[in-house]
Coordinates of C-alpha atoms in Angstrom, one line a residue:
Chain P
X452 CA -48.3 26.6 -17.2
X453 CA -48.5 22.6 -17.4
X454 CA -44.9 22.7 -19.4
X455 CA -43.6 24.6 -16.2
X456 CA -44.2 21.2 -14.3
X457 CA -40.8 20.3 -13.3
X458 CA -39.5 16.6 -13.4
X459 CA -37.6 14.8 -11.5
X460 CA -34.2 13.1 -13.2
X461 CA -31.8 10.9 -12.6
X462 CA -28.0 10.8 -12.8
X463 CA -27.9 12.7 -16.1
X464 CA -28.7 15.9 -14.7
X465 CA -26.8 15.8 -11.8
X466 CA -23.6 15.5 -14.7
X467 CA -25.2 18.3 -16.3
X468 CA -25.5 20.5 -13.0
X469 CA -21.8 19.5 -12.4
X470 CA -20.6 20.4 -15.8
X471 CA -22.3 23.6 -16.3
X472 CA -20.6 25.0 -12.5
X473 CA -17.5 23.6 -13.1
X474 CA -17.5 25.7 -16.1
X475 CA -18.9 28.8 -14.2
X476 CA -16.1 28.4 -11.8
X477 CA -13.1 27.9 -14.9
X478 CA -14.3 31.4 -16.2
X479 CA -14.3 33.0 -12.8
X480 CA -10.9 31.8 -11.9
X481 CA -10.1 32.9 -15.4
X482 CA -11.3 36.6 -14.5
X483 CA -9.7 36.6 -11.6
X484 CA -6.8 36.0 -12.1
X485 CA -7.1 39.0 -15.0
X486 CA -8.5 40.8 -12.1
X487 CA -4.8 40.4 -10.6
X488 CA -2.4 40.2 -13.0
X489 CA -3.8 43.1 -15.7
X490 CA -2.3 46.9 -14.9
X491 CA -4.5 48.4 -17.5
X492 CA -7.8 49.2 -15.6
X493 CA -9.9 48.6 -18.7
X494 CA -9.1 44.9 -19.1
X495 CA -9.4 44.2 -15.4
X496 CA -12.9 45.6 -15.7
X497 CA -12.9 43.2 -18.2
X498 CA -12.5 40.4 -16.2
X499 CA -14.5 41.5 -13.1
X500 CA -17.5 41.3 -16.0
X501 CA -16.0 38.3 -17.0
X502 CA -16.4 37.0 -13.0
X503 CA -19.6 37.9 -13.3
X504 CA -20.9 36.2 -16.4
X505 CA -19.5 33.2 -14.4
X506 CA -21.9 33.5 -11.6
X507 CA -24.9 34.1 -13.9
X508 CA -24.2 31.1 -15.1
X509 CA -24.2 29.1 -11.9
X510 CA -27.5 31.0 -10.9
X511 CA -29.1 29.6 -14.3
X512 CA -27.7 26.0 -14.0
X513 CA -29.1 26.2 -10.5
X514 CA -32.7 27.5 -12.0
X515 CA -32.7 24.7 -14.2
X516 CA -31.3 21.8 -12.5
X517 CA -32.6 22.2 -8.5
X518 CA -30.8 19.6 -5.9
X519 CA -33.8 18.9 -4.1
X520 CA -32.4 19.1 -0.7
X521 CA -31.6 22.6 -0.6
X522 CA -35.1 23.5 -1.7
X523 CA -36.8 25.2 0.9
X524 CA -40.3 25.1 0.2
X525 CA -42.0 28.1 1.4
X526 CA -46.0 28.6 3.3
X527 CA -48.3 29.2 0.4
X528 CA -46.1 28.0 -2.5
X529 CA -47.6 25.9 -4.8
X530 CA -44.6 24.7 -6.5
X531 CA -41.4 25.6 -5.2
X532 CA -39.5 24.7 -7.8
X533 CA -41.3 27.0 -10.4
X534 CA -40.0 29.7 -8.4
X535 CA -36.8 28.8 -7.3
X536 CA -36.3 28.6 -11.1
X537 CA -37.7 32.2 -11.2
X538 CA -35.9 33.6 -8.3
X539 CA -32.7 32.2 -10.2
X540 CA -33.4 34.3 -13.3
X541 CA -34.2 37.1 -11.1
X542 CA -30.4 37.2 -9.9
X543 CA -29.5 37.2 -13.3
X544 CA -31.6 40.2 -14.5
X545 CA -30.7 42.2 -11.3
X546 CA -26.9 41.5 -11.6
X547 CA -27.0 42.6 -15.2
X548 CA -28.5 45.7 -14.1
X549 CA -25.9 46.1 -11.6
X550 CA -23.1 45.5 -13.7
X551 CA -24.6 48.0 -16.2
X552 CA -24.3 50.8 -13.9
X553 CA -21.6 49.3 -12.6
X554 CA -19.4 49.7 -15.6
X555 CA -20.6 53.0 -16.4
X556 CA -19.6 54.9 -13.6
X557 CA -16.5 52.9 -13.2
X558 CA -15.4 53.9 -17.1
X559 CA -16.4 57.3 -16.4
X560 CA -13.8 57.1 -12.9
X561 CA -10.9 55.5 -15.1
X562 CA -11.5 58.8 -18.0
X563 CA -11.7 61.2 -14.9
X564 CA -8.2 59.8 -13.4
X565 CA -6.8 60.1 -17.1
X566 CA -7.9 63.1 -17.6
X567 CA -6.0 64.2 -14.5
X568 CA -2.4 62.2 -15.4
X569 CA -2.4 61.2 -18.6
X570 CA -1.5 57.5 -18.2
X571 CA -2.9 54.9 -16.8
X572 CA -1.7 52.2 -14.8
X573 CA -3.0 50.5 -11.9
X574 CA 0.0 50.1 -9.7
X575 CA 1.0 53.7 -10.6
X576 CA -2.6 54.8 -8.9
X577 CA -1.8 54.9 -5.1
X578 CA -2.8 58.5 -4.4
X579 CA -5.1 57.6 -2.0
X580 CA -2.5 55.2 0.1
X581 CA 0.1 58.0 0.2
Chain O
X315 CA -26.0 12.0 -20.7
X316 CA -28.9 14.8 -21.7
X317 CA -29.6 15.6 -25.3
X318 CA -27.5 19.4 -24.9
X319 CA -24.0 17.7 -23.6
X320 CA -23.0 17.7 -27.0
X321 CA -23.4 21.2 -27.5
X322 CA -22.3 22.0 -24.2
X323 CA -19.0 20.6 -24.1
X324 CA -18.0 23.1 -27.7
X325 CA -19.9 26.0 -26.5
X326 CA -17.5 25.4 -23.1
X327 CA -14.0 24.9 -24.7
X328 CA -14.9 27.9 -27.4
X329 CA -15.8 30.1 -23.7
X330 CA -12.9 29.2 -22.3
X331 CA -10.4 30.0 -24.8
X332 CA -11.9 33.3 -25.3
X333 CA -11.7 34.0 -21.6
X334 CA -8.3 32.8 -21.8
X335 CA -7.4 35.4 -24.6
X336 CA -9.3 38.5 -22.5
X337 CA -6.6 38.3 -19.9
X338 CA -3.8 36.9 -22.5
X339 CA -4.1 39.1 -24.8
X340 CA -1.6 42.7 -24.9
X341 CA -4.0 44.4 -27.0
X342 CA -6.8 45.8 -25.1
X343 CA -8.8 45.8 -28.0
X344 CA -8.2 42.0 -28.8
X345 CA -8.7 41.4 -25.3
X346 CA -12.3 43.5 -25.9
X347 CA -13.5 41.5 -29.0
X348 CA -12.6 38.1 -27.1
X349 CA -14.5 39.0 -24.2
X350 CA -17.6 39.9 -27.1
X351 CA -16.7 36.4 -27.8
X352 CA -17.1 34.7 -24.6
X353 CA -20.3 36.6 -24.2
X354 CA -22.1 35.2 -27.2
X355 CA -20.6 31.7 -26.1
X356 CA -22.6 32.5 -22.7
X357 CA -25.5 33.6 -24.1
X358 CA -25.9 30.5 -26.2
X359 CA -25.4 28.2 -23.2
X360 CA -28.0 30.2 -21.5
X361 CA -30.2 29.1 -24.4
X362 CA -29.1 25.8 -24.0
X363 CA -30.6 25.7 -20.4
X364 CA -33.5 27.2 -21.9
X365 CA -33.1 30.8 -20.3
X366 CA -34.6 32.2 -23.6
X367 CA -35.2 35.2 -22.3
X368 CA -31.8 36.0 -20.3
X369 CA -29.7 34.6 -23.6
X370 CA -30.9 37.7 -25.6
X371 CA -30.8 40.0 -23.3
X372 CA -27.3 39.1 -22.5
X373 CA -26.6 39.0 -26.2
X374 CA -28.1 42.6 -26.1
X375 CA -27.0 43.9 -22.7
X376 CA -23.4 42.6 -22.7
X377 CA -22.4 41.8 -26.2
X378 CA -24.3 45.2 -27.3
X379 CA -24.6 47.8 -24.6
X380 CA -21.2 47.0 -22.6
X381 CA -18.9 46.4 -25.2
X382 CA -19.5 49.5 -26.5
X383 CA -18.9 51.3 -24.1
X384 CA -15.5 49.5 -23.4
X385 CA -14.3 49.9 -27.0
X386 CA -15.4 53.3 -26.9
X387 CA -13.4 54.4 -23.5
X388 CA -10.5 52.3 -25.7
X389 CA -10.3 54.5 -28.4
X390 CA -11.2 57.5 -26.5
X391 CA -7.6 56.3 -24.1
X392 CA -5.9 55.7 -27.2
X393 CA -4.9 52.4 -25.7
X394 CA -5.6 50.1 -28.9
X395 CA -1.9 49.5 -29.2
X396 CA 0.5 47.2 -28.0
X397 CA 1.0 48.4 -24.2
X398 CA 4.4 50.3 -24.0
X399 CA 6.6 48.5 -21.6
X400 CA 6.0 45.0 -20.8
X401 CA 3.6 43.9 -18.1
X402 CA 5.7 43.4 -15.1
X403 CA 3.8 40.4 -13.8
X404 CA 6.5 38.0 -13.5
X405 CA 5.9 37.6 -9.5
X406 CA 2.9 38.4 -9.4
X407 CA 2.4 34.7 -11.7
X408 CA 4.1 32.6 -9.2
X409 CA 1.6 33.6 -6.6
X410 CA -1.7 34.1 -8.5
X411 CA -2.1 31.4 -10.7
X412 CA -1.2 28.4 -7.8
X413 CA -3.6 30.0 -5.6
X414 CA -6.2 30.0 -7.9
X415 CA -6.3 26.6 -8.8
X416 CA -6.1 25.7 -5.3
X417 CA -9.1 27.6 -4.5
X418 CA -10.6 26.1 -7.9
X419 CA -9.3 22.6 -6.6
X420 CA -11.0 23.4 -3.3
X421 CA -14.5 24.4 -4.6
X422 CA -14.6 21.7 -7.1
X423 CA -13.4 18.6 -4.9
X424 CA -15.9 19.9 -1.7
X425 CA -18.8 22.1 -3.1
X426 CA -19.1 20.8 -7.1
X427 CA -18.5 17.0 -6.9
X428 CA -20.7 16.4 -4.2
X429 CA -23.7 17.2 -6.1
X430 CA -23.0 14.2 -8.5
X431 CA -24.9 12.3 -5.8
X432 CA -27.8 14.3 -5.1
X433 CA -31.2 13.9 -6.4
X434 CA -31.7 16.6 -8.7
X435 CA -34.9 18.0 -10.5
X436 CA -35.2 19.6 -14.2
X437 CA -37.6 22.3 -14.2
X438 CA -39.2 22.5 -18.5
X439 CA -38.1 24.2 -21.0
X440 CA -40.8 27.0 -20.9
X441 CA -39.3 28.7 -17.3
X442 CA -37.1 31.0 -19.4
X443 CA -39.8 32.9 -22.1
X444 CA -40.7 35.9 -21.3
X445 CA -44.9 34.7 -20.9
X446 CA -43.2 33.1 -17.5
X447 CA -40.7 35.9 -16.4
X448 CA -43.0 38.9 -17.4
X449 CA -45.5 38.3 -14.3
X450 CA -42.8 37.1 -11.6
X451 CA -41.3 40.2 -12.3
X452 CA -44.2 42.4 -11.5
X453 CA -45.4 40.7 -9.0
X454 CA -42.6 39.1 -6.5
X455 CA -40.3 40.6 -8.0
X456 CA -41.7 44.4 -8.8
X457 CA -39.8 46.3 -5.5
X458 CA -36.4 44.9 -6.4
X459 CA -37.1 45.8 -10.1
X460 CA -37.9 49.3 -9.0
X461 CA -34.8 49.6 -7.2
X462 CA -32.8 48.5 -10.3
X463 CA -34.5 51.2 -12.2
X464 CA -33.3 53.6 -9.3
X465 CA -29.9 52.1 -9.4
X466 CA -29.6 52.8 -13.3
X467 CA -30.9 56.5 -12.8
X468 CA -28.1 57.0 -10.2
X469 CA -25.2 55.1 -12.5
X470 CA -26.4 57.5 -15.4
X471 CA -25.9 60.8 -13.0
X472 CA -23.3 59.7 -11.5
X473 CA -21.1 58.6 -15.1
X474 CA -22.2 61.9 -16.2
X475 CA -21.0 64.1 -13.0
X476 CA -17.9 62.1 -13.9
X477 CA -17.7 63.2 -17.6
X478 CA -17.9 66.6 -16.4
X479 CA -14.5 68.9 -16.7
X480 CA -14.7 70.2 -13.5
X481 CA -16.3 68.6 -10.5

């Protein structure tokens, strides 16, 4: 595990860490504002994956490039930064597993609702506010 | 500047025209294969931070698995053409798109630029092959991963109650 060794850098990464979240936060605004101006339901589940995919990436660019004062070491850790860079990926395998089932059963809500009116439309879908 | 800027900076523009074109796009189905698009853009930038592992499984997970699934509720909808009426999102454009970049102006001016001047450690390249993730996730890691596996068990009961005709 000597590769896992982590070094410290200097300005370079910090411009890396910047770019990489300013790039997570474009796509998310991107998806979001899908997320509010789509009416079909299958493109705004498009963009809430798309939102998504945004903050996996600012979890990874976090794992790999750690600001060092907002590392809390832990009792017993031998190198925190080997598993904040693991905990980081973590995230990322959980909210892929999430978004998985996630989409699933919400495809399987937008055929149900079809099924039942034939059309779809978000703005037309206000049964349960009536 | 680190050696992957380069490679960064196209993998970025290409991602963000093709998230662009998801919620630009009429078509649901061109909105479909741009979001394919913007997935294998992500997974190569995970690659380029050297999440090996995470890059193919979101090439396999999102860009296989996922988009299936959308294209295939698509075609089952019959909504591959050209949406009938015009998307009446005239006011809803004033409003969303100003507020968005505000809150984008907000969280890049006081949460991203800041970190330009912090100290800031690279972890190697080898955090992201599977010989490093395969034992945090049984160890630390093992309780949340059984609750994922519970979580997917209930998503596939759950999508298949809903496929049912009567329920």
């Amino acid at each position: 595990m000597q590769a896992l060794i982590a070094q410290v850098q200097g300005p370079a990464a910090a411009q890396m860490l910047v770019a990489y979240l300013a790039l997570g936060l474009a796509l998310f605004v991107i998806g979001g504002i899908g997320v509010v101006l789509r009416r079909n339901p299958v493109v705004v589940f498009m963009c809430i994956e798309l939102m998504l995919n945004a903050v996996n990436l600012t979890f990874l660019a976090f794992a790999r490039y750690q600001p060092d004062q907002w590392r809390t070491p832990t009792l017993g850790d031998p190198d925190p930064t080997i598993s904040a860079a693991m905990s980081g990926q973590m995230m990322v395998i959980f909210v892929m597993a999430v978004a998985a089932a996630e989409v699933a059963v919400g495809l399987g809500i937008i055929m149900a609702i079809f099924r039942m009116r034939n059309e779809v439309d978000i703005d037309d879908m206000s049964t349960l506010k009536d | 500047m680190e050696s992957g800027f380069p490679v960064f900076v196209v993998l970025a523009v290409v991602s963000i025209l093709s998230a662009i074109g998801v919620v630009a796009f009429k078509s649901p189905v061109r909105s479909a294969l741009s979001l394919v698009l913007a997935f294998f853009t992500l997974a190569l930038l995970y690659f380029n931070l050297g999440a090996q592992l995470l890059g193919i499984s979101q090439i396999m997970v999102y860009a296989g698995a996922i988009m299936v699934l959308f294209l295939f509720v698509i075609m089952m909808l019959k909504l591959g053409g050209h949406d009938k009426q015009p998307e009446k999102t005239d006011r809803r454009l004033y409003v969303a798109i100003p507020v968005s970049i505000a809150i984008a102006a907000l969280v890049l001016t006081k949460f991203i630029e800041p970190m330009l001047h912090v100290p800031v450690s690279v972890i190697g390249d080898e955090y992201g092959t599977p010989q490093a993730i395969g034992p945090a996730l049984f160890t630390t890691y093992v309780w949340p991963f059984e609750i994922a596996s519970v979580l997917l068990l209930v998503g596939i009961v759950g999508s298949i109650m809903l496929a049912k005709k009567r329920f």
